[in-house]
XYZ file of N, CA, C and O in Angstrom:
380
model
N 8.299 2.585 20.720
C 8.979 1.902 19.390
C 9.044 0.426 19.828
O 9.530 0.093 20.961
N 8.586 -0.452 19.011
C 8.681 -1.829 19.026
C 9.602 -2.520 18.117
O 9.883 -2.106 17.242
N 10.545 -3.322 19.038
C 11.583 -3.950 18.532
C 11.351 -5.435 18.026
O 11.132 -6.154 19.346
N 11.382 -6.013 17.108
C 11.043 -7.448 16.524
C 12.522 -7.744 16.466
O 13.296 -7.440 15.075
N 12.810 -8.893 17.027
C 14.470 -9.512 16.824
C 14.236 -10.914 16.484
O 13.500 -11.736 17.367
N 14.813 -11.109 15.275
C 14.856 -12.555 14.979
C 16.214 -13.267 14.616
O 16.811 -12.461 14.063
N 16.475 -14.421 14.877
C 17.795 -15.099 14.563
C 17.608 -16.013 13.824
O 16.754 -16.821 13.621
N 18.639 -15.768 12.793
C 18.827 -17.168 11.790
C 20.055 -17.887 11.958
O 21.003 -17.083 11.665
N 20.127 -19.123 12.484
C 21.356 -19.778 12.453
C 21.957 -19.313 14.104
O 23.280 -19.475 13.966
N 21.138 -18.566 14.783
C 22.153 -18.273 15.780
C 20.945 -17.919 16.978
O 19.851 -17.669 16.625
N 21.250 -18.064 18.069
C 20.558 -18.279 19.225
C 20.775 -16.804 19.713
O 21.858 -16.149 20.301
N 19.444 -16.132 19.960
C 19.442 -14.633 20.605
C 19.631 -14.660 22.020
O 18.623 -15.338 22.773
N 20.864 -14.523 22.542
C 20.948 -14.505 23.837
C 20.532 -13.276 24.695
O 20.168 -12.236 23.885
N 19.939 -13.119 25.977
C 19.556 -12.083 26.400
C 20.569 -10.912 26.472
O 20.006 -9.725 26.272
N 21.656 -11.064 26.524
C 22.704 -9.966 26.362
C 22.823 -9.170 25.064
O 22.560 -8.067 24.697
N 22.474 -9.971 24.002
C 22.309 -9.713 22.845
C 20.987 -8.925 22.388
O 21.190 -7.991 22.021
N 20.183 -9.495 22.965
C 18.867 -8.821 22.772
C 18.748 -7.423 23.457
O 18.472 -6.515 22.960
N 19.597 -7.197 24.848
C 19.444 -6.225 25.452
C 20.471 -4.980 24.684
O 20.273 -3.877 24.609
N 21.485 -5.608 24.045
C 22.460 -4.721 23.313
C 21.796 -3.976 21.884
O 21.703 -2.942 21.830
N 20.813 -4.980 21.440
C 20.063 -4.412 20.166
C 19.136 -3.255 20.514
O 19.149 -2.454 19.919
N 18.582 -3.479 21.902
C 17.277 -2.633 22.232
C 17.842 -1.237 22.638
O 17.518 -0.404 22.293
N 18.944 -1.449 23.361
C 20.053 -0.189 23.920
C 20.293 0.293 22.534
O 19.977 1.682 22.527
N 20.811 -0.019 21.447
C 21.473 0.559 20.176
C 20.169 1.103 19.429
O 20.342 2.425 19.086
N 19.113 0.398 19.406
C 17.852 0.896 18.554
C 17.055 1.971 19.348
O 16.761 2.863 18.597
N 17.137 1.947 20.631
C 16.508 3.117 21.241
C 17.289 4.382 21.303
O 16.450 5.233 21.269
N 18.463 4.232 20.979
C 19.252 5.690 20.726
C 18.839 6.351 19.602
O 18.807 7.233 19.281
N 18.211 5.294 18.238
C 18.057 5.949 17.097
C 16.806 6.993 17.294
O 16.718 7.944 16.339
N 15.793 6.555 18.191
C 14.938 7.698 18.603
C 15.461 9.246 18.783
O 14.318 10.279 18.662
N 16.473 9.137 19.452
C 17.178 10.465 19.410
C 17.320 11.583 18.316
O 17.299 12.539 18.133
N 17.561 10.566 16.931
C 17.695 11.126 15.900
C 16.426 11.317 14.976
O 16.374 12.265 14.385
N 15.511 10.400 15.351
C 14.139 10.640 14.484
C 12.998 9.807 15.309
O 13.199 8.788 15.843
N 12.147 10.607 15.952
C 11.079 10.118 16.968
C 9.831 9.444 16.124
O 9.220 9.036 17.116
N 9.992 9.321 14.949
C 8.612 8.883 14.298
C 8.935 7.274 13.717
O 8.272 7.208 12.756
N 9.734 6.679 14.501
C 9.705 5.311 14.023
C 8.867 4.324 14.761
O 8.612 4.538 15.975
N 8.007 3.814 13.994
C 6.948 3.160 14.657
C 7.288 1.640 15.224
O 6.973 1.603 16.114
N 8.070 0.953 14.382
C 8.627 -0.286 14.663
C 9.650 -0.744 13.784
O 9.812 -0.126 13.013
N 10.519 -1.591 14.523
C 11.862 -2.108 13.820
C 11.856 -3.589 13.959
O 11.297 -4.226 14.604
N 12.290 -4.118 12.717
C 12.391 -5.655 12.480
C 13.981 -5.968 12.551
O 14.312 -5.449 11.482
N 14.557 -6.521 13.320
C 16.099 -6.810 13.334
C 16.149 -8.159 13.128
O 15.501 -9.069 13.557
N 17.114 -8.736 12.061
C 17.338 -9.811 11.784
C 18.865 -9.981 11.910
O 19.781 -9.536 11.409
N 19.159 -10.870 12.627
C 20.235 -11.382 13.175
C 20.844 -12.838 12.356
O 19.939 -13.713 12.755
N 21.821 -12.936 11.710
C 21.891 -13.992 10.972
C 23.639 -14.395 10.791
O 24.260 -13.600 10.983
N 24.013 -15.813 10.656
C 25.184 -16.357 10.685
C 25.270 -16.928 9.384
O 24.384 -17.824 8.929
N 26.209 -16.300 8.268
C 26.311 -17.136 7.211
C 27.960 -17.380 7.223
O 28.894 -16.670 7.015
N 27.996 -18.533 7.416
C 29.482 -19.199 7.409
C 30.162 -18.375 8.386
O 29.984 -18.541 9.687
N 31.288 -17.438 7.966
C 32.094 -17.192 8.777
C 31.571 -15.629 9.490
O 32.260 -14.746 10.069
N 30.590 -15.139 8.383
C 30.082 -13.758 8.568
C 28.849 -13.783 9.814
O 27.953 -14.571 9.512
N 29.036 -12.662 10.646
C 27.688 -12.404 11.197
C 27.267 -11.258 10.540
O 27.748 -10.144 10.412
N 25.799 -11.286 10.435
C 25.210 -10.309 9.745
C 24.036 -9.794 10.461
O 23.275 -10.562 10.981
N 23.755 -8.440 10.371
C 22.875 -7.690 11.221
C 21.831 -6.730 10.146
O 22.795 -6.265 9.426
N 20.772 -6.864 10.015
C 19.974 -6.412 9.257
C 18.671 -5.769 9.898
O 18.117 -6.492 10.796
N 18.236 -4.439 9.563
C 17.079 -4.051 10.151
C 16.058 -3.374 9.181
O 16.736 -2.822 8.026
N 14.847 -3.181 9.392
C 13.870 -2.607 8.624
C 13.218 -1.447 9.721
O 12.438 -2.200 10.676
N 13.331 -0.374 9.382
C 12.488 0.614 10.248
C 11.293 1.035 9.435
O 11.559 1.315 8.467
N 10.355 0.911 10.369
C 8.923 1.212 9.493
C 8.664 2.842 10.286
O 8.484 2.720 11.595
N 8.717 3.541 9.364
C 8.578 4.875 9.931
C 7.331 5.775 9.252
O 6.904 4.844 8.286
N 6.826 6.927 9.529
C 5.730 7.253 8.987
C 5.698 7.541 7.639
O 4.823 7.569 6.953
N 6.843 7.693 7.040
C 6.700 8.060 5.603
C 7.416 7.060 4.626
O 7.878 7.037 3.640
N 7.346 5.675 5.396
C 7.877 4.454 4.603
C 8.597 3.731 5.864
O 8.290 3.559 6.632
N 9.742 3.189 4.630
C 10.688 2.250 5.446
C 12.453 2.538 5.130
O 12.360 3.463 4.206
N 12.951 2.330 6.050
C 14.263 2.354 6.115
C 15.297 1.108 6.217
O 14.716 0.245 7.114
N 15.865 0.846 5.264
C 16.285 -0.801 5.592
C 18.017 -0.498 5.463
O 18.491 0.262 4.334
N 18.700 -1.320 6.356
C 20.045 -1.257 6.179
C 20.572 -2.788 6.596
O 19.862 -3.574 7.255
N 21.828 -3.026 6.003
C 22.552 -4.559 6.201
C 23.919 -4.563 6.581
O 24.345 -3.274 5.972
N 24.282 -5.063 7.587
C 25.915 -4.682 7.911
C 26.409 -6.216 8.204
O 25.746 -6.936 8.914
N 27.569 -6.189 8.099
C 28.348 -7.741 8.430
C 29.600 -7.711 9.117
O 30.204 -6.443 8.723
N 29.974 -8.691 9.790
C 31.477 -8.136 10.380
C 31.558 -9.807 11.001
O 30.816 -10.579 10.826
N 32.814 -10.015 11.437
C 33.351 -11.194 12.143
C 32.520 -11.518 13.255
O 32.905 -12.544 14.032
N 32.170 -10.438 13.814
C 31.758 -10.260 15.540
C 30.351 -9.606 15.343
O 29.839 -8.609 14.548
N 29.480 -10.322 16.061
C 27.742 -10.125 15.720
C 27.740 -8.593 16.553
O 26.956 -7.915 15.858
N 28.554 -8.148 17.578
C 28.257 -7.112 18.052
C 28.458 -5.921 17.399
O 28.235 -4.888 17.190
N 29.766 -5.867 16.471
C 30.445 -5.276 15.630
C 29.386 -4.784 14.252
O 29.206 -3.509 13.957
N 28.927 -6.001 14.125
C 27.809 -5.926 13.089
C 26.782 -4.956 13.191
O 26.084 -4.211 12.481
N 25.999 -5.076 14.531
C 25.153 -4.556 15.381
C 25.506 -3.144 15.132
O 24.775 -2.098 14.912
N 26.681 -2.597 15.538
C 26.975 -1.519 15.848
C 26.953 -0.453 14.128
O 26.640 0.371 14.053
N 27.611 -1.646 13.383
C 27.816 -0.792 11.948
C 26.245 -0.608 11.185
O 26.219 0.408 10.745
N 25.614 -1.699 11.794
C 24.181 -1.493 11.422
C 23.228 0.019 11.455
O 22.814 0.589 11.022
N 23.444 0.060 13.089
C 23.028 1.344 13.820
C 23.575 2.702 13.307
O 22.917 3.390 13.002
N 24.947 2.646 13.077
C 25.535 3.467 12.230
C 24.913 4.012 11.026
O 24.764 5.023 10.548
N 24.951 2.996 10.245
C 24.036 3.309 8.737
C 22.717 3.922 9.190
O 22.221 4.451 7.961
N 22.140 3.220 9.892
C 20.654 3.778 10.167
C 20.436 5.206 10.467
O 19.590 5.870 10.067
N 21.523 5.820 11.393
C 21.578 6.789 11.795
C 21.842 7.884 10.658
O 21.442 8.796 10.322
N 22.422 7.239 9.828
C 22.870 8.175 8.300
C 21.732 8.040 7.763
O 21.453 9.048 7.205
N 20.958 7.176 7.577
C 19.787 7.250 6.704
C 18.629 7.966 7.014
O 17.996 8.654 6.570
N 18.323 7.981 8.592
C 17.376 8.574 9.098
C 17.825 10.181 9.180
O 16.989 10.942 9.059
N 19.277 10.676 9.159
C 19.346 11.991 9.310
C 19.192 12.363 7.998
O 18.664 13.659 7.463
N 19.305 11.677 6.799
C 19.331 11.978 5.490
C 17.626 12.179 5.218
O 17.052 12.877 4.557
N 16.710 11.361 5.956
C 15.332 11.455 5.506
C 14.839 12.601 6.373
O 13.906 13.215 5.836
N 15.434 12.892 7.582
C 14.951 14.067 8.057
C 15.320 15.132 7.363
O 14.477 16.017 7.633
N 16.460 15.355 6.895
C 16.793 16.598 6.187
C 15.917 16.674 4.924
O 15.215 17.707 4.550
N 15.633 15.515 4.124
C 14.405 15.743 3.127
C 13.259 16.158 3.712
O 12.609 17.213 2.944
N 12.638 15.740 4.975
C 11.417 16.054 5.163
C 11.520 17.585 5.713
O 10.397 18.468 5.418
N 12.598 17.912 6.371
C 12.727 19.254 6.156
C 12.867 20.314 5.575
O 12.591 21.603 5.443
N 13.399 19.897 4.332
C 13.558 20.717 3.074
C 12.423 21.090 2.334
O 12.278 22.013 1.558
N 11.228 20.344 2.717
C 9.990 20.784 2.207
C 9.160 21.527 2.714
O 9.046 21.910 3.949
């Protein structure tokens, strides 16, 4: 799985990049057909925003989360993506 990480108004530090990669690699445990991921970390005034688009075999999954802390925003984002991946997997298994 390829992870593309972009920062808007924020410098992507090596520790931030490592954190994102660790969190997103865990997503593969839930759904192994993720081709690539595009993550955008953004700072809007006081809010830290993390959003991601997962390119999977049957389309795309997109989620966005924000928090006052970038790491918390990334955590919330991956939680949302896990729920969406599980829903997607259930849909695939029900057919």
